[in-house]
CSV table of C-alpha atoms in Angstrom, one decimal:
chain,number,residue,atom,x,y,z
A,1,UNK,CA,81.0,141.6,128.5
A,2,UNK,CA,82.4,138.8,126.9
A,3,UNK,CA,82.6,135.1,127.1
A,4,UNK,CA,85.1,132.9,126.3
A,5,UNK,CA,85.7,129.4,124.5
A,6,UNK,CA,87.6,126.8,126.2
A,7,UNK,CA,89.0,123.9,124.9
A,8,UNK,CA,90.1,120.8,126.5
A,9,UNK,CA,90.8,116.8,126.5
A,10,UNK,CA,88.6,115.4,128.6
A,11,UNK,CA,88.8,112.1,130.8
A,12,UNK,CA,88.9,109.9,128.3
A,13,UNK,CA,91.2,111.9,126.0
A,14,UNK,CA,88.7,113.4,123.8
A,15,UNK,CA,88.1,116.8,122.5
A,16,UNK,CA,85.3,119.5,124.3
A,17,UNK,CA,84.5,122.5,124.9
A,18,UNK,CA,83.5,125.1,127.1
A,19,UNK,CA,81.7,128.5,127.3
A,20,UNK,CA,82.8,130.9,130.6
A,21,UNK,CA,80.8,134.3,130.8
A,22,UNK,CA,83.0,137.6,131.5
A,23,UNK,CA,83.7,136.4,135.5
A,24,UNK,CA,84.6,132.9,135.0
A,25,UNK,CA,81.3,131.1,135.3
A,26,UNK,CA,81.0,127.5,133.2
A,27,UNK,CA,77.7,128.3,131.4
A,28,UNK,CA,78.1,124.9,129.0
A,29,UNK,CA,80.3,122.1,128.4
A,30,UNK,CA,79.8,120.2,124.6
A,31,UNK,CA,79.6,116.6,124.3
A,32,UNK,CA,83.1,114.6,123.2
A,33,UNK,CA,84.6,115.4,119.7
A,34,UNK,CA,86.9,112.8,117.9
A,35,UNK,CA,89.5,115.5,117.3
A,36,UNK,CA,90.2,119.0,117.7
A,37,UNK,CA,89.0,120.3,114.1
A,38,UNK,CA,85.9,118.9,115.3
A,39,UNK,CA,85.8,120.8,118.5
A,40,UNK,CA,86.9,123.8,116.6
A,41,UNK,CA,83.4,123.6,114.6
A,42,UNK,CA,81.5,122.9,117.4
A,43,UNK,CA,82.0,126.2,118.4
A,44,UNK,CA,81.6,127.9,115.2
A,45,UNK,CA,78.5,126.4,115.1
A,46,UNK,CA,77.1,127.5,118.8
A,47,UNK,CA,78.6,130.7,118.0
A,48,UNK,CA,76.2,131.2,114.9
A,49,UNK,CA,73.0,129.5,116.8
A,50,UNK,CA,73.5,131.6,119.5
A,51,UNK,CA,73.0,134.4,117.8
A,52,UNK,CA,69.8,133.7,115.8
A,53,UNK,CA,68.7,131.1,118.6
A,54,UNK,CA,64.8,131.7,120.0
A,55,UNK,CA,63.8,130.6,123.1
A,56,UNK,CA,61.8,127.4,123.7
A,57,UNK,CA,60.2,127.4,126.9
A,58,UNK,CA,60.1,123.4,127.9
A,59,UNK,CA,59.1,124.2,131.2
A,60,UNK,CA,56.1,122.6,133.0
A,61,UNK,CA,53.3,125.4,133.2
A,62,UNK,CA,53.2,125.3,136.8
A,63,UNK,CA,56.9,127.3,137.1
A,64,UNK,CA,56.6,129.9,135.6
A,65,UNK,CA,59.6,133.0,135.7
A,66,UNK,CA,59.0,136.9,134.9
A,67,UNK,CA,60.8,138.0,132.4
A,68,UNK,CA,63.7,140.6,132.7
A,69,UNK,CA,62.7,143.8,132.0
A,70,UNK,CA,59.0,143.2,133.0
């Protein structure tokens, strides 16, 4: 199942981004970017971070979730 990137102009006529899953969802939206190339790397970069990116839980240790596959 695969995502896609979106770009866009935003409201005030700068660059962004964002990420839809496989049935459309928004699952994030970047800050603004000055210009498009800039945009561009933005997602190169969240594209490698997403891969190698670990989990930190900054949660408050009263809500806790199961993990998947538990």
């Amino acid at each position: 199942m695969t995502g896609k990137f979106e770009l866009f102009t935003d409201e005030h006529a700068s660059y962004a981004f964002r990420l839809k899953s496989h049935d459309g969802t928004v699952v994030a939206v970047s800050g603004p970017y000055p210009n498009k190339e800039s945009a561009v790397r933005g997602i190169r970069d969240v594209r490698e971070c997403a891969a190698t990116g670990l989990i930190s839980d900054q949660c408050s240790p009263s809500r806790s979730v199961r993990p998947e596959n538990s």
